[in-house]
Coordinates of C-alpha atoms in Angstrom, one line a residue:
M1 CA 51.6 53.1 -4.3
G2 CA 50.6 51.8 -7.8
T3 CA 52.1 48.3 -7.0
S4 CA 50.2 48.1 -3.8
S5 CA 47.0 49.1 -5.5
S6 CA 47.6 46.4 -8.2
S7 CA 48.3 43.8 -5.6
S8 CA 45.1 44.6 -3.7
S9 CA 43.1 44.5 -6.9
F10 CA 44.6 41.1 -7.8
L11 CA 43.9 39.8 -4.3
F12 CA 40.3 41.0 -4.5
L13 CA 39.8 39.3 -7.9
A14 CA 41.4 36.1 -6.7
Q15 CA 39.0 36.0 -3.7
I16 CA 36.0 36.6 -6.1
F17 CA 37.3 33.9 -8.4
F18 CA 37.6 31.5 -5.4
I19 CA 34.1 32.2 -4.2
L20 CA 32.6 31.8 -7.6
S21 CA 34.5 28.5 -8.2
Q22 CA 33.1 27.2 -4.8
L23 CA 29.6 28.3 -5.8
L24 CA 30.0 26.5 -9.2
C25 CA 31.2 23.3 -7.4
L26 CA 28.2 23.5 -5.1
T27 CA 25.9 24.0 -8.0
V28 CA 27.4 21.1 -10.0
E29 CA 27.2 18.9 -6.9
A30 CA 23.5 19.9 -6.3
F31 CA 22.8 19.1 -10.0
N32 CA 24.4 15.7 -9.7
N33 CA 22.6 14.9 -6.5
S34 CA 19.3 15.9 -8.0
S35 CA 20.1 13.8 -11.2
N36 CA 20.7 10.8 -9.0
N37 CA 17.3 11.2 -7.5
K38 CA 15.6 11.1 -10.9
I39 CA 14.0 7.9 -12.1
S40 CA 15.7 5.8 -14.8
A41 CA 12.5 4.4 -16.3
F42 CA 8.7 4.1 -16.0
Y43 CA 7.2 0.7 -16.3
V44 CA 3.4 0.4 -16.2
F45 CA 1.0 -2.5 -15.7
G46 CA -2.8 -2.7 -15.5
D47 CA -6.0 -2.0 -17.4
S48 CA -7.4 0.5 -19.9
T49 CA -6.6 3.5 -17.7
V50 CA -2.9 2.9 -18.6
D51 CA -3.0 0.8 -21.8
P52 CA -1.6 2.9 -24.7
G53 CA -2.5 0.3 -27.3
N54 CA -1.3 -3.2 -26.3
N55 CA -4.8 -4.6 -27.2
N56 CA -4.2 -3.6 -30.8
Y57 CA -1.9 -6.6 -31.1
I58 CA -4.1 -9.3 -29.5
D59 CA -7.3 -11.0 -30.5
T60 CA -9.9 -9.3 -28.3
P61 CA -13.0 -7.2 -28.9
F62 CA -11.7 -4.7 -26.4
K63 CA -10.0 -2.3 -28.9
C64 CA -10.2 1.3 -29.7
N65 CA -7.6 1.9 -32.5
F66 CA -10.2 3.7 -34.6
P67 CA -11.9 7.1 -34.6
P68 CA -13.2 9.0 -32.7
Y69 CA -10.7 7.6 -30.2
G70 CA -7.5 9.7 -30.3
M71 CA -9.2 12.7 -32.0
D72 CA -7.2 15.0 -29.7
F73 CA -4.0 12.9 -29.6
P74 CA -1.0 14.3 -31.6
N75 CA -1.8 14.0 -35.3
H76 CA -5.4 12.9 -34.3
L77 CA -4.1 9.3 -34.1
P78 CA -6.3 6.5 -32.7
T79 CA -3.4 4.7 -30.9
G80 CA -5.5 2.3 -28.9
R81 CA -5.8 4.5 -25.8
F82 CA -9.3 4.5 -24.5
C83 CA -9.4 8.3 -24.5
N84 CA -9.7 11.3 -26.9
G85 CA -6.0 12.1 -26.2
K86 CA -3.3 11.2 -23.7
L87 CA -3.5 9.2 -20.5
A88 CA -2.2 10.3 -17.1
T89 CA 0.8 8.0 -17.5
D90 CA 1.7 9.9 -20.7
Y91 CA 1.8 13.1 -18.8
I92 CA 3.9 11.5 -16.0
A93 CA 6.4 10.0 -18.5
S94 CA 6.8 13.4 -20.1
Y95 CA 7.2 15.2 -16.7
A96 CA 9.7 12.7 -15.3
G97 CA 12.5 13.7 -17.6
L98 CA 12.6 10.4 -19.6
K99 CA 12.9 12.2 -22.9
K100 CA 9.5 10.9 -24.2
S101 CA 6.2 12.8 -24.6
F102 CA 4.1 9.7 -24.2
L103 CA 4.5 6.1 -22.9
P104 CA 4.5 3.5 -25.7
A105 CA 2.8 0.1 -25.7
Y106 CA 5.2 -2.8 -25.2
L107 CA 3.7 -5.0 -27.9
D108 CA 4.3 -2.3 -30.6
P109 CA 6.5 -4.2 -33.1
N110 CA 8.3 -1.0 -34.0
L111 CA 9.5 -0.3 -30.4
S112 CA 13.2 0.4 -30.1
V113 CA 15.5 -0.8 -27.3
E114 CA 15.9 2.8 -26.3
E115 CA 12.2 3.0 -25.7
L116 CA 12.4 -0.1 -23.5
I117 CA 15.2 1.5 -21.5
T118 CA 13.2 4.6 -20.5
G119 CA 9.9 2.9 -20.1
V120 CA 6.8 1.2 -21.6
S121 CA 3.4 0.1 -20.7
F122 CA 2.5 -3.6 -20.5
A123 CA -1.1 -2.8 -19.6
S124 CA -4.2 -4.3 -21.3
A125 CA -7.7 -2.8 -21.4
G126 CA -10.2 -5.1 -19.7
S127 CA -7.6 -6.7 -17.4
G128 CA -7.7 -7.1 -13.7
F129 CA -6.2 -8.9 -10.7
D130 CA -8.8 -11.7 -10.7
Q131 CA -7.8 -14.3 -13.4
L132 CA -11.5 -14.5 -14.4
T133 CA -11.6 -10.8 -15.3
P134 CA -9.2 -10.8 -18.3
S135 CA -10.7 -14.1 -19.5
I136 CA -14.1 -12.4 -20.0
S137 CA -12.7 -10.4 -22.9
N138 CA -9.6 -12.4 -23.8
V139 CA -7.1 -9.7 -22.8
I140 CA -3.7 -9.8 -21.1
P141 CA -3.7 -10.9 -17.5
I142 CA -1.4 -9.1 -15.0
G143 CA 0.7 -12.3 -14.7
K144 CA 1.3 -12.3 -18.4
Q145 CA 2.1 -8.6 -18.3
L146 CA 4.9 -9.5 -15.8
E147 CA 6.1 -12.2 -18.2
Y148 CA 6.4 -9.5 -20.9
F149 CA 8.4 -7.4 -18.4
R150 CA 10.8 -10.4 -17.8
E151 CA 11.2 -10.6 -21.6
C152 CA 11.9 -6.9 -21.6
K153 CA 14.5 -7.3 -18.9
K154 CA 16.4 -9.8 -20.9
K155 CA 16.6 -7.3 -23.8
L156 CA 17.8 -4.7 -21.3
E157 CA 20.5 -7.0 -20.1
V158 CA 21.8 -7.5 -23.7
K159 CA 22.0 -3.7 -24.0
L160 CA 23.1 -2.6 -20.5
G161 CA 24.7 -5.8 -19.1
K162 CA 23.4 -7.6 -16.0
E163 CA 24.9 -5.2 -13.5
G164 CA 23.8 -2.2 -15.5
T165 CA 20.3 -3.5 -15.7
K166 CA 20.2 -4.2 -12.0
N167 CA 21.2 -0.6 -11.2
H168 CA 18.8 0.7 -13.8
L169 CA 15.8 -1.2 -12.4
E170 CA 16.5 -0.1 -8.9
K171 CA 16.0 3.5 -10.0
A172 CA 12.9 2.8 -12.1
V173 CA 9.3 3.3 -11.1
F174 CA 6.9 0.4 -11.5
F175 CA 3.2 1.6 -11.6
L176 CA 0.2 -0.6 -11.3
S177 CA -3.4 0.6 -12.1
A178 CA -6.2 -2.1 -12.1
G179 CA -9.1 -3.3 -10.1
T180 CA -12.1 -1.5 -11.5
N181 CA -12.8 -4.2 -14.1
D182 CA -12.7 -6.8 -11.3
F183 CA -15.6 -5.1 -9.7
V184 CA -17.5 -3.6 -12.7
L185 CA -17.1 -6.3 -15.4
N186 CA -16.8 -9.2 -13.0
Y187 CA -18.1 -9.1 -9.4
F188 CA -21.1 -6.7 -10.0
A189 CA -22.0 -8.1 -13.5
L190 CA -21.6 -11.8 -13.2
P191 CA -22.9 -14.2 -10.5
I192 CA -19.8 -16.5 -10.3
R193 CA -17.7 -14.6 -7.8
R194 CA -20.6 -13.4 -5.7
K195 CA -21.4 -17.1 -5.0
S196 CA -17.9 -17.6 -3.5
F197 CA -17.0 -14.2 -2.0
T198 CA -18.6 -11.5 0.1
I199 CA -17.6 -8.1 -1.0
L200 CA -15.1 -7.8 1.8
S201 CA -13.5 -11.2 1.0
Y202 CA -13.4 -10.3 -2.7
Q203 CA -11.5 -7.1 -1.8
Q204 CA -9.1 -9.0 0.2
F205 CA -8.7 -11.6 -2.6
L206 CA -7.8 -8.8 -5.0
I207 CA -5.3 -7.2 -2.6
Q208 CA -3.5 -10.6 -2.2
H209 CA -3.0 -10.5 -6.0
V210 CA -1.6 -6.9 -5.7
K211 CA 0.9 -8.1 -3.0
Q212 CA 1.9 -11.0 -5.2
F213 CA 2.5 -8.6 -8.1
I214 CA 4.7 -6.4 -5.9
Q215 CA 6.7 -9.4 -4.6
D216 CA 7.3 -10.6 -8.2
V217 CA 8.5 -7.1 -9.2
V218 CA 10.8 -7.0 -6.2
A219 CA 12.2 -10.4 -7.3
E220 CA 13.0 -8.9 -10.7
G221 CA 14.9 -6.0 -9.2
G222 CA 12.2 -3.3 -8.8
R223 CA 12.5 -1.2 -5.7
K224 CA 10.0 1.7 -6.3
I225 CA 6.4 0.5 -6.8
A226 CA 3.3 2.7 -7.0
V227 CA -0.2 1.2 -6.9
A228 CA -3.3 3.2 -7.8
G229 CA -6.6 2.8 -6.1
V230 CA -9.9 2.5 -7.9
P231 CA -12.1 5.5 -8.9
P232 CA -15.6 6.3 -7.6
M233 CA -17.2 3.4 -9.5
G234 CA -20.7 4.5 -8.9
C235 CA -20.0 7.7 -10.9
L236 CA -19.0 5.9 -14.1
P237 CA -21.7 6.7 -16.7
L238 CA -22.1 3.0 -17.6
M239 CA -22.7 2.2 -13.9
I240 CA -25.3 5.0 -13.7
T241 CA -27.0 3.7 -16.8
L242 CA -27.2 0.0 -15.6
N243 CA -28.1 0.7 -12.0
S244 CA -30.3 3.8 -11.8
P245 CA -34.1 3.6 -11.5
N246 CA -34.3 6.4 -14.0
D247 CA -31.1 6.5 -16.0
I248 CA -32.2 9.2 -18.4
L249 CA -33.7 12.0 -16.2
H250 CA -31.8 11.5 -13.0
R251 CA -28.2 10.6 -13.7
H252 CA -26.4 10.8 -10.4
C253 CA -23.6 8.8 -8.8
I254 CA -24.7 5.6 -7.1
D255 CA -23.0 5.8 -3.7
H256 CA -23.4 2.0 -3.0
Y257 CA -20.7 1.3 -5.6
S258 CA -18.6 4.2 -4.8
S259 CA -18.6 3.3 -1.1
I260 CA -17.2 -0.2 -2.1
A261 CA -14.4 1.6 -3.9
R262 CA -13.7 3.7 -0.9
D263 CA -13.6 0.7 1.4
Y264 CA -11.3 -1.1 -1.1
N265 CA -8.9 1.9 -1.3
H266 CA -8.7 2.2 2.4
L267 CA -7.9 -1.5 2.9
L268 CA -5.4 -1.4 0.0
Q269 CA -3.6 1.6 1.5
Q270 CA -3.3 -0.2 4.9
E271 CA -2.1 -3.4 3.4
L272 CA 0.5 -1.7 1.2
H273 CA 2.0 0.0 4.2
L274 CA 2.2 -3.3 6.2
F275 CA 3.6 -5.1 3.2
Q276 CA 6.4 -2.6 2.7
F277 CA 7.3 -3.1 6.4
H278 CA 7.2 -6.9 5.9
L279 CA 9.4 -6.9 2.8
N280 CA 12.1 -4.6 4.3
N281 CA 12.0 -6.3 7.7
N282 CA 12.4 -9.8 6.3
N283 CA 15.3 -8.8 4.0
I284 CA 13.4 -9.9 0.9
S285 CA 15.6 -7.5 -1.1
T286 CA 19.1 -6.2 -0.5
S287 CA 18.1 -2.5 -0.8
P288 CA 14.9 -1.0 0.6
T289 CA 11.6 -1.5 -1.2
K290 CA 9.4 1.6 -1.4
I291 CA 5.7 1.1 -2.0
Y292 CA 3.4 4.1 -2.8
Y293 CA -0.3 4.3 -2.8
V294 CA -1.7 6.7 -5.4
D295 CA -5.2 8.0 -4.8
I296 CA -7.2 8.6 -7.9
Y297 CA -10.6 8.4 -6.2
G298 CA -10.3 11.9 -4.5
P299 CA -9.3 13.9 -7.6
L300 CA -12.0 12.3 -9.8
A301 CA -14.6 12.7 -7.2
Q302 CA -13.7 16.4 -6.9
M303 CA -14.1 16.9 -10.6
I304 CA -17.5 15.2 -10.5
Q305 CA -18.8 17.0 -7.4
A306 CA -17.5 20.5 -8.4
P307 CA -17.3 20.4 -12.2
Q308 CA -17.4 24.2 -12.8
K309 CA -14.3 24.6 -10.7
F310 CA -12.4 22.5 -13.2
G311 CA -14.1 23.8 -16.3
F312 CA -16.4 20.9 -16.9
D313 CA -20.1 21.1 -17.9
E314 CA -21.0 17.4 -18.0
V315 CA -20.2 14.6 -15.5
G316 CA -23.0 12.1 -15.9
S317 CA -22.4 11.0 -19.4
G318 CA -19.5 10.5 -21.8
C319 CA -18.7 12.6 -24.9
C320 CA -19.0 9.8 -27.4
G321 CA -22.5 8.9 -28.7
S322 CA -25.2 9.1 -26.0
G323 CA -22.4 8.8 -23.4
Y324 CA -24.6 6.3 -21.5
I325 CA -23.3 2.9 -22.8
E326 CA -20.8 3.6 -25.5
A327 CA -17.2 2.2 -25.0
S328 CA -14.8 0.4 -27.3
V329 CA -16.5 -0.8 -30.5
L330 CA -19.8 0.9 -29.5
C331 CA -17.9 4.3 -29.6
N332 CA -17.0 4.5 -33.3
K333 CA -17.0 6.9 -36.3
F334 CA -20.8 6.5 -36.6
S335 CA -21.5 7.4 -32.9
G336 CA -21.0 11.1 -33.1
V337 CA -19.2 13.1 -30.4
C338 CA -19.9 16.1 -28.3
L339 CA -18.8 19.5 -29.6
D340 CA -16.1 20.1 -26.9
P341 CA -14.6 17.0 -25.1
S342 CA -12.8 19.3 -22.7
K343 CA -16.2 20.1 -21.1
Y344 CA -16.7 16.5 -20.2
V345 CA -15.1 14.5 -17.4
F346 CA -15.8 11.2 -19.3
W347 CA -14.8 10.5 -22.9
D348 CA -16.9 7.3 -23.2
S349 CA -19.2 5.6 -20.7
I350 CA -16.2 4.4 -18.7
H351 CA -13.0 6.3 -19.4
P352 CA -12.0 9.9 -18.6
T353 CA -11.2 12.5 -21.2
D354 CA -7.7 13.8 -21.9
K355 CA -8.5 16.9 -19.8
A356 CA -9.7 14.8 -16.8
Y357 CA -6.5 12.7 -17.0
H358 CA -4.4 15.9 -17.2
N359 CA -6.3 17.3 -14.1
L360 CA -5.6 14.0 -12.4
Y361 CA -1.9 14.2 -13.2
L362 CA -1.8 17.8 -11.9
A363 CA -3.6 16.8 -8.7
K364 CA -1.1 14.0 -8.1
L365 CA 2.1 16.1 -8.8
P366 CA 3.1 16.2 -5.1
T367 CA 2.8 12.4 -5.0
I368 CA 4.7 12.1 -8.3
D369 CA 7.5 14.3 -7.1
F370 CA 7.7 12.3 -3.8
I371 CA 8.0 9.0 -5.8
I372 CA 10.6 10.4 -8.3
N373 CA 12.8 11.9 -5.6
G374 CA 12.1 9.3 -2.9

């Protein structure tokens, strides 16, 4: 009787062990599968919305590596980000499991190869798709940013080998955020492009440059490319100041400019969908290319239209100085700042606050997850 009972107990324990071992195998397999879906790196291109300080290292007046910029960044450091704190891309890099709390600037001379492997930003404040746009302020054109990436790729090949780099880049995400300067600093502000382009033909002209950028990234081995639209341009404090009949007493969004942004975003979204089909249908790359449109207009418009819902008090002016015209060198240690930047959607007359960028990141989390796991 005792032997039979012991055998039954042993058999029962063996069954439990077998079940637990199977569950463990399933858990490990699920973990491995989920790890395979994670991105290997985050490479960013564009303008001041995603420039963490590349302009610090070039000869341009478009800089902000001085207070009060960075007052809410770790250690209150003015890094060259056009913000009081972090950018949305910093939050994304931290969230994506790349073992970094913010995305560094490629031109930082102290950058390690390890940082290059997990991701950097090549972006330059004041840049755009139209070659004329970066020439206005002597900043880094998108094409030059791509050249920097090619330089970066060679460094990766030294560290990872050619095949290792190829596999690495196929799992990386390439993010492009530009276009606002092409409209605000160029088309709306200068007569040159308006003489040659209608607003529709200029939008199409910019999108051709977006498609060329994507094709160049694909040629370098990128397979996951995300492109941001433009914000509600008529709500930028600077645009309100320059274009309102009464810019002091009645500071409201100017829908004429925001409607141009909406039209551009709609056209961009359509063209990206068609271009992805074209690339994959014509075997431009050996593995599928995935192109994602990232809407930033909607989340920013919601913050502006219903500020109390997001904890904001002020949407028509920036926190720095008067908030009407200050940006870059005009926002400096003599300008003065608002008491609480977290109550403002805009930090200066063009750029969002850290809190607005964080809200934008939170609003786009489903899209971010879709890109990471896609």
